[in-house]
Coordinates of C-alpha atoms in Angstrom, one line a residue:
M1 CA -0.6 -17.9 24.9
A2 CA 2.0 -16.6 27.4
Q3 CA 3.7 -18.8 29.9
A4 CA 2.3 -19.2 33.4
K5 CA 3.9 -16.6 35.6
K6 CA 7.1 -17.7 37.4
H7 CA 9.4 -16.2 40.0
I8 CA 12.5 -14.7 38.2
L9 CA 16.0 -15.4 39.4
P10 CA 17.8 -12.6 37.6
F11 CA 21.5 -12.2 36.7
F12 CA 22.7 -9.1 34.9
I13 CA 25.6 -9.2 32.4
P14 CA 25.8 -5.4 31.7
H15 CA 27.1 -4.6 28.2
L16 CA 28.7 -8.1 27.8
G17 CA 28.4 -9.2 24.1
C18 CA 27.2 -5.8 22.9
P19 CA 29.0 -5.0 19.6
Q20 CA 28.6 -1.3 20.1
Q21 CA 27.3 1.2 22.7
C22 CA 23.7 2.3 22.0
I23 CA 23.2 6.0 22.6
F24 CA 20.7 5.5 25.4
C25 CA 22.3 2.8 27.3
D26 CA 24.3 2.5 30.5
Q27 CA 23.5 -1.1 31.8
H28 CA 25.7 -0.6 34.9
K29 CA 23.4 2.2 36.1
I30 CA 20.3 0.2 35.1
A31 CA 21.4 -3.1 36.6
G32 CA 23.4 -1.7 39.5
Q33 CA 25.8 -4.6 39.6
A34 CA 28.7 -6.4 37.9
A35 CA 28.5 -9.5 35.8
P36 CA 28.2 -12.8 37.8
T37 CA 30.4 -15.9 37.8
A38 CA 29.2 -19.4 37.0
E39 CA 29.8 -20.2 40.7
T40 CA 27.5 -17.4 41.9
V41 CA 24.9 -18.6 39.4
W42 CA 25.1 -22.1 40.8
Q43 CA 25.1 -21.1 44.4
A44 CA 22.0 -18.9 43.8
I45 CA 20.2 -21.9 42.3
L46 CA 21.1 -24.1 45.3
A47 CA 19.7 -21.4 47.6
L48 CA 16.2 -21.5 46.1
P49 CA 13.5 -22.8 48.4
A50 CA 13.5 -26.5 47.8
A51 CA 9.7 -26.8 47.6
Q52 CA 9.4 -24.0 45.0
R53 CA 12.3 -24.6 42.7
Q54 CA 10.1 -25.5 39.7
D55 CA 8.4 -22.1 40.1
Y56 CA 11.7 -20.2 39.4
E57 CA 13.0 -19.1 36.0
L58 CA 16.6 -18.1 35.8
A59 CA 17.2 -15.1 33.5
F60 CA 20.2 -13.5 32.0
Y61 CA 19.5 -9.8 31.4
G62 CA 21.5 -6.9 30.0
G63 CA 24.1 -7.2 27.4
S64 CA 23.6 -9.4 24.3
F65 CA 23.8 -13.0 25.5
T66 CA 24.1 -14.7 22.1
A67 CA 26.8 -12.2 21.0
L68 CA 29.1 -13.4 23.7
P69 CA 31.9 -15.7 22.7
V70 CA 30.6 -19.3 22.6
E71 CA 32.8 -20.3 25.5
R72 CA 31.4 -17.6 27.6
Q73 CA 27.8 -18.5 26.8
E74 CA 28.5 -22.1 27.7
Y75 CA 30.2 -21.0 30.9
Y76 CA 27.0 -19.3 32.1
L77 CA 24.6 -21.9 30.7
E78 CA 26.3 -25.1 32.0
P79 CA 25.1 -24.6 35.6
V80 CA 21.7 -23.8 34.2
R81 CA 21.6 -27.0 32.2
Q82 CA 22.7 -29.0 35.2
A83 CA 20.0 -27.4 37.4
L84 CA 17.3 -28.0 34.9
T85 CA 18.3 -31.6 34.4
A86 CA 18.4 -32.2 38.2
G87 CA 15.0 -30.5 38.8
L88 CA 16.6 -27.7 40.8
L89 CA 15.1 -25.0 38.5
G90 CA 11.9 -24.6 36.5
A91 CA 13.0 -22.7 33.4
A92 CA 15.6 -20.4 31.9
R93 CA 15.6 -17.3 29.6
I94 CA 18.1 -14.9 28.0
S95 CA 17.9 -11.5 26.4
T96 CA 19.8 -10.7 23.2
R97 CA 19.9 -8.7 19.9
P98 CA 17.7 -9.6 16.9
D99 CA 20.8 -10.0 14.6
C100 CA 22.6 -12.6 16.8
L101 CA 20.3 -15.6 16.3
D102 CA 21.2 -18.1 13.7
E103 CA 20.3 -21.8 13.7
V104 CA 23.6 -22.8 15.4
V105 CA 22.8 -20.3 18.2
L106 CA 19.2 -21.6 18.6
A107 CA 20.5 -25.2 18.8
R108 CA 22.9 -24.2 21.5
L109 CA 20.2 -22.5 23.5
R110 CA 17.9 -25.6 23.2
H111 CA 20.8 -27.9 24.3
F112 CA 21.3 -25.9 27.5
G113 CA 17.5 -25.7 28.2
V114 CA 16.7 -22.1 27.5
G115 CA 13.0 -21.8 26.8
T116 CA 12.5 -18.0 26.5
V117 CA 14.4 -15.5 24.4
E118 CA 13.8 -11.7 24.8
L119 CA 14.8 -9.4 21.9
G120 CA 15.9 -5.8 22.2
V121 CA 13.8 -4.6 19.2
Q122 CA 13.5 -1.0 20.6
S123 CA 12.0 0.5 17.4
M124 CA 10.6 -0.7 14.1
D125 CA 11.9 2.4 12.2
D126 CA 15.3 1.9 10.5
E127 CA 16.2 5.5 10.8
V128 CA 15.5 5.6 14.5
L129 CA 17.6 2.4 14.9
R130 CA 20.4 4.0 13.0
R131 CA 20.4 7.1 15.1
A132 CA 20.3 5.0 18.3
R133 CA 23.3 3.1 17.0
R134 CA 21.5 -0.2 17.4
G135 CA 23.3 -1.9 14.5
H136 CA 20.3 -3.9 13.3
T137 CA 17.2 -3.3 11.2
A138 CA 13.5 -3.7 11.7
Q139 CA 13.4 -6.5 9.2
Q140 CA 16.1 -8.4 11.3
S141 CA 13.8 -8.0 14.3
L142 CA 10.9 -9.5 12.5
A143 CA 13.0 -12.3 11.1
A144 CA 14.3 -13.1 14.6
V145 CA 10.8 -13.3 16.1
R146 CA 9.7 -15.7 13.3
R147 CA 12.9 -17.8 13.6
L148 CA 12.4 -18.2 17.4
Q149 CA 8.8 -19.0 17.0
R150 CA 9.5 -21.7 14.4
A151 CA 12.1 -23.2 16.8
G152 CA 9.5 -23.4 19.6
F153 CA 10.9 -20.7 21.9
V154 CA 8.7 -18.3 24.0
V155 CA 9.5 -14.9 22.4
G156 CA 9.7 -11.6 24.3
V157 CA 10.1 -8.2 22.7
Q158 CA 11.3 -5.0 24.2
L159 CA 10.2 -1.6 22.8
M160 CA 11.5 1.9 23.6
P161 CA 9.1 4.6 22.5
G162 CA 10.6 8.1 22.3
L163 CA 14.0 7.4 20.8
P164 CA 15.5 10.3 18.7
G165 CA 13.6 10.6 15.4
E166 CA 10.6 8.8 16.6
T167 CA 7.1 10.3 17.0
L168 CA 4.2 8.9 19.0
A169 CA 2.6 8.0 15.7
S170 CA 5.7 6.2 14.3
A171 CA 6.1 4.4 17.7
W172 CA 2.5 3.3 17.5
A173 CA 2.9 2.1 13.9
G174 CA 6.0 0.2 14.8
A175 CA 4.3 -1.5 17.7
Q176 CA 1.5 -2.6 15.5
R177 CA 4.0 -4.1 13.0
V178 CA 5.9 -6.2 15.5
L179 CA 2.9 -7.2 17.6
A180 CA 1.3 -8.6 14.5
E181 CA 3.9 -11.4 14.8
Q182 CA 2.3 -12.3 18.2
P183 CA 5.2 -12.5 20.5
Q184 CA 4.2 -14.0 23.8
L185 CA 5.8 -11.3 26.0
L186 CA 6.4 -7.6 25.8
R187 CA 8.4 -5.0 27.8
I188 CA 7.8 -1.3 27.2
Y189 CA 10.5 1.1 28.3
P190 CA 9.9 4.7 27.3
T191 CA 13.3 6.3 26.6
V192 CA 14.9 7.9 29.6
V193 CA 18.0 10.1 29.4
L194 CA 20.9 8.8 31.5
Q195 CA 24.0 10.6 32.7
G196 CA 27.1 9.6 30.8
T197 CA 25.3 8.4 27.6
A198 CA 25.5 9.8 24.1
L199 CA 21.8 10.6 24.4
G200 CA 22.5 12.5 27.6
R201 CA 25.0 14.7 25.6
L202 CA 22.4 15.3 22.9
W203 CA 19.8 16.4 25.5
Q204 CA 22.3 18.7 27.2
Q205 CA 23.1 20.3 23.8
G206 CA 19.4 20.8 23.1
E207 CA 19.3 18.3 20.3
Y208 CA 16.9 15.8 21.8
Q209 CA 13.6 16.3 23.6
P210 CA 12.3 13.2 25.5
L211 CA 8.7 12.3 26.0
S212 CA 6.8 13.8 28.9
L213 CA 5.5 11.5 31.5
E214 CA 2.0 11.9 30.1
Q215 CA 3.1 11.2 26.6
A216 CA 5.0 8.1 27.7
A217 CA 2.0 6.8 29.7
Q218 CA -0.3 7.4 26.7
I219 CA 1.8 5.5 24.2
T220 CA 2.6 2.7 26.7
L221 CA -1.1 2.3 27.5
A222 CA -2.0 2.1 23.8
I223 CA 0.7 -0.5 23.1
K224 CA -0.3 -2.5 26.2
L225 CA -3.9 -2.6 25.1
L226 CA -3.0 -3.6 21.6
A227 CA -0.7 -6.3 22.9
E228 CA -3.3 -7.8 25.2
E229 CA -5.8 -7.8 22.4
Q230 CA -3.5 -10.1 20.5
G231 CA -2.6 -12.4 23.4
T232 CA 0.8 -10.9 24.3
A233 CA 1.5 -10.5 28.0
V234 CA 3.0 -7.1 29.0
I235 CA 5.5 -8.1 31.7
R236 CA 7.1 -4.7 32.3
M237 CA 6.3 -1.0 31.8
G238 CA 9.1 1.5 32.7
L239 CA 12.5 0.8 34.0
Q240 CA 13.0 -1.2 37.2
P241 CA 13.6 1.5 39.8
S242 CA 16.8 1.6 41.8
P243 CA 18.8 4.2 43.7
D244 CA 21.6 4.1 41.1
L245 CA 19.2 4.5 38.2
A246 CA 17.3 7.4 39.9
A247 CA 20.6 9.2 40.5
A248 CA 21.6 8.8 36.9
V249 CA 18.4 10.2 35.3
L250 CA 18.9 13.5 33.5
A251 CA 15.6 13.8 31.8
G252 CA 12.7 11.9 30.4
P253 CA 9.7 9.9 31.7
Y254 CA 11.3 8.1 34.6
H255 CA 9.0 7.4 37.5
P256 CA 9.5 4.7 40.1
A257 CA 5.8 3.7 39.8
F258 CA 5.4 4.2 36.1
G259 CA 3.3 1.0 35.7
E260 CA 0.9 2.4 38.2
M261 CA 0.7 5.7 36.3
V262 CA -0.3 3.7 33.2
Q263 CA -3.0 1.8 35.1
G264 CA -4.2 5.2 36.4
L265 CA -4.4 6.5 32.9
F266 CA -6.4 3.4 31.8
W267 CA -9.0 4.2 34.5
R268 CA -9.1 7.9 33.6
F269 CA -10.0 7.0 30.1
R270 CA -12.6 4.5 31.3
V271 CA -14.3 7.0 33.7
L272 CA -14.2 9.8 31.1
A273 CA -15.8 7.5 28.5
A274 CA -18.6 6.7 31.0
L275 CA -19.1 10.3 32.0
R276 CA -19.6 11.3 28.4
E277 CA -22.6 8.9 28.4
M278 CA -23.9 10.2 31.8
P279 CA -22.5 13.7 32.5
Q280 CA -25.1 14.4 35.1
A281 CA -23.7 11.5 37.3
A282 CA -23.3 12.3 41.0
V283 CA -21.8 8.9 42.1
L284 CA -19.0 6.8 40.7
L285 CA -18.9 3.2 42.0
V286 CA -16.0 0.9 41.5
G287 CA -14.4 -2.0 43.4
R288 CA -12.4 -0.8 46.4
R289 CA -9.1 -2.2 45.1
H290 CA -9.4 0.2 42.1
F291 CA -9.9 3.4 44.1
S292 CA -6.2 4.5 43.9
A293 CA -6.0 3.9 40.2
V294 CA -9.3 5.7 39.5
V295 CA -8.2 8.7 41.5
G296 CA -4.7 8.6 40.1
Q297 CA -1.3 9.4 41.7
K298 CA -1.6 12.6 43.7
R299 CA -5.3 12.7 42.7
Q300 CA -4.3 13.8 39.2
N301 CA -7.3 12.1 37.5
W302 CA -10.0 13.8 39.5
P303 CA -9.8 17.2 37.9
Y304 CA -10.6 15.6 34.5
Y305 CA -13.7 14.1 36.0
A306 CA -14.7 17.3 37.8
E307 CA -14.7 19.2 34.5
I308 CA -17.6 17.0 33.4
A309 CA -19.3 16.2 36.7
P310 CA -18.3 18.7 39.3
R311 CA -20.3 17.0 42.1
L312 CA -19.1 13.5 41.4
R313 CA -18.3 11.3 44.5
L314 CA -16.5 8.0 44.6
R315 CA -18.1 5.1 46.3
E316 CA -17.4 1.4 46.7
L317 CA -19.4 -1.0 44.4
P318 CA -21.9 -2.7 46.7
P319 CA -21.4 -6.5 46.9
E320 CA -25.1 -7.2 46.8
R321 CA -25.2 -5.9 43.2
A322 CA -23.1 -9.0 42.2
L323 CA -21.4 -7.2 39.4
P324 CA -18.0 -8.2 38.0
E325 CA -15.2 -6.6 40.0
D326 CA -13.9 -4.6 37.1
T327 CA -17.3 -2.9 36.6
L328 CA -17.6 0.9 36.7
L329 CA -21.1 2.2 37.6
L330 CA -22.4 5.7 37.4
Q331 CA -25.5 6.9 39.1
A332 CA -27.6 10.0 38.8
G333 CA -30.7 9.7 41.0
E334 CA -32.5 6.5 39.9
A335 CA -30.6 6.4 36.5
E336 CA -27.5 4.3 36.1
F337 CA -24.8 3.7 33.5
C338 CA -22.8 0.5 33.7
Q339 CA -19.4 -0.2 32.0
T340 CA -17.4 -3.4 32.2
E341 CA -13.7 -3.6 31.3
A342 CA -14.7 -5.8 28.3
D343 CA -17.1 -3.0 27.2
F344 CA -14.2 -0.5 27.3
R345 CA -11.7 -2.7 25.6
Q346 CA -14.0 -3.4 22.7
A347 CA -13.9 0.3 21.7
W348 CA -10.8 1.6 23.5
R349 CA -9.2 3.3 20.4
R350 CA -12.3 5.5 20.0
L351 CA -12.8 6.0 23.7
C352 CA -9.2 7.0 24.4
N353 CA -9.3 9.5 21.5
L354 CA -5.4 9.7 21.3
P355 CA -4.3 11.5 18.2
F356 CA -1.5 9.1 17.3
L357 CA -4.0 6.2 17.0
G358 CA -5.2 7.8 13.7

C-alpha cells in the first residue's frame, strides 16, 4: 500500500550526478531554480509550521542523487538526518537512476533516514532507452525496484510515454511490465519537447513526432487505471507547470492542467460506456463536483455525448437517491441506467476501447 499523503518540501538539484545528458532533459527549465545548499535545506526545515512538521516529507528532485559523489550526498543528507532525529521532519525521499543503487548506497540512504526512492525508469524498451541516452537498461530498472523493495524502501517509478522509437502499444506493454513489480508510487510524464535539448533539435529537423495531447491523455489514463488496479498510487500526471517551462516548450503534450485533462477523459469514457447501454437517454445525473470533468475542458467532451444522445442534459444527482457520489445515472422517461465507478473499473479495458490495449 502507498504511504499516507504528506506535504512535500521540495529541493531541486538539476542535473547534479547525471552521468550524461538525456535527449529530452533540461532540468533547469523544469525546476526553474539552482541547486540548494545544506544551509538553505536546514533553514527551510526550521521554517516549517511547528505543529505540522511530522506531516512534511523533504524531497530531493532532479539530477541523480545517488550518482553524486558520496561527500555531496552526505552534505545534503546530514541536515535531513538531524531533522528526522529531532522530530523536525516527518520523512525524506530522493530521486535517482536505476543503475546507481547498490547495497552500499542503500545502507547510506537508510542511515540518513531516507524512506522513499523514486526511479527515473522512463521506458521499459531498451532501444528507446538507448535512443534517449539514458545509459541504463530495462532489466536494471526491474532489478532496482526489487532491490529497493527488499530493503524496505517505498518505491516510486517515473515513466515517459512518447520517447523516440516508442509507440503507444510499446509504452503500454512497458508499463504493464514494471507495474507488475507493484511499486508504491508512479509519476507519468508524457514526453514534451524542450528548447535547447537534443530532442528539440530532432523535432526541428523533422526526425521526431511527439504525442498529441489526446494520445498522451489516453496512454496516461490507461497506465493510471492499471496502476490503481495493482495498488500503486499515481502521484503526478504531466510536468509541473511553471512560466520557465511553458516558455521552453517547443512541441508535445504540455498542458498546465494535464491531470485534469486525464480526469476529463476518464469521465468521457464512463459516460460513453453508459450511453451505449441507454442511447435514448435525455438526462445525465452526476455529483456536482464532477460537472467540470464530465463536460471536459472547453466542453470538449460534450460533442462525443451529443453524437449518441443529441438531447442529453446534465443534472445534479439528487441527494435523496442516497447513491454513492461517484455514481453516473442516465434517465429516459421512467427508465434508468446506473453506473458506479467500481462498475466501470471492472471492465475499463473493454469500455475504453483503446487500440493499444490489444
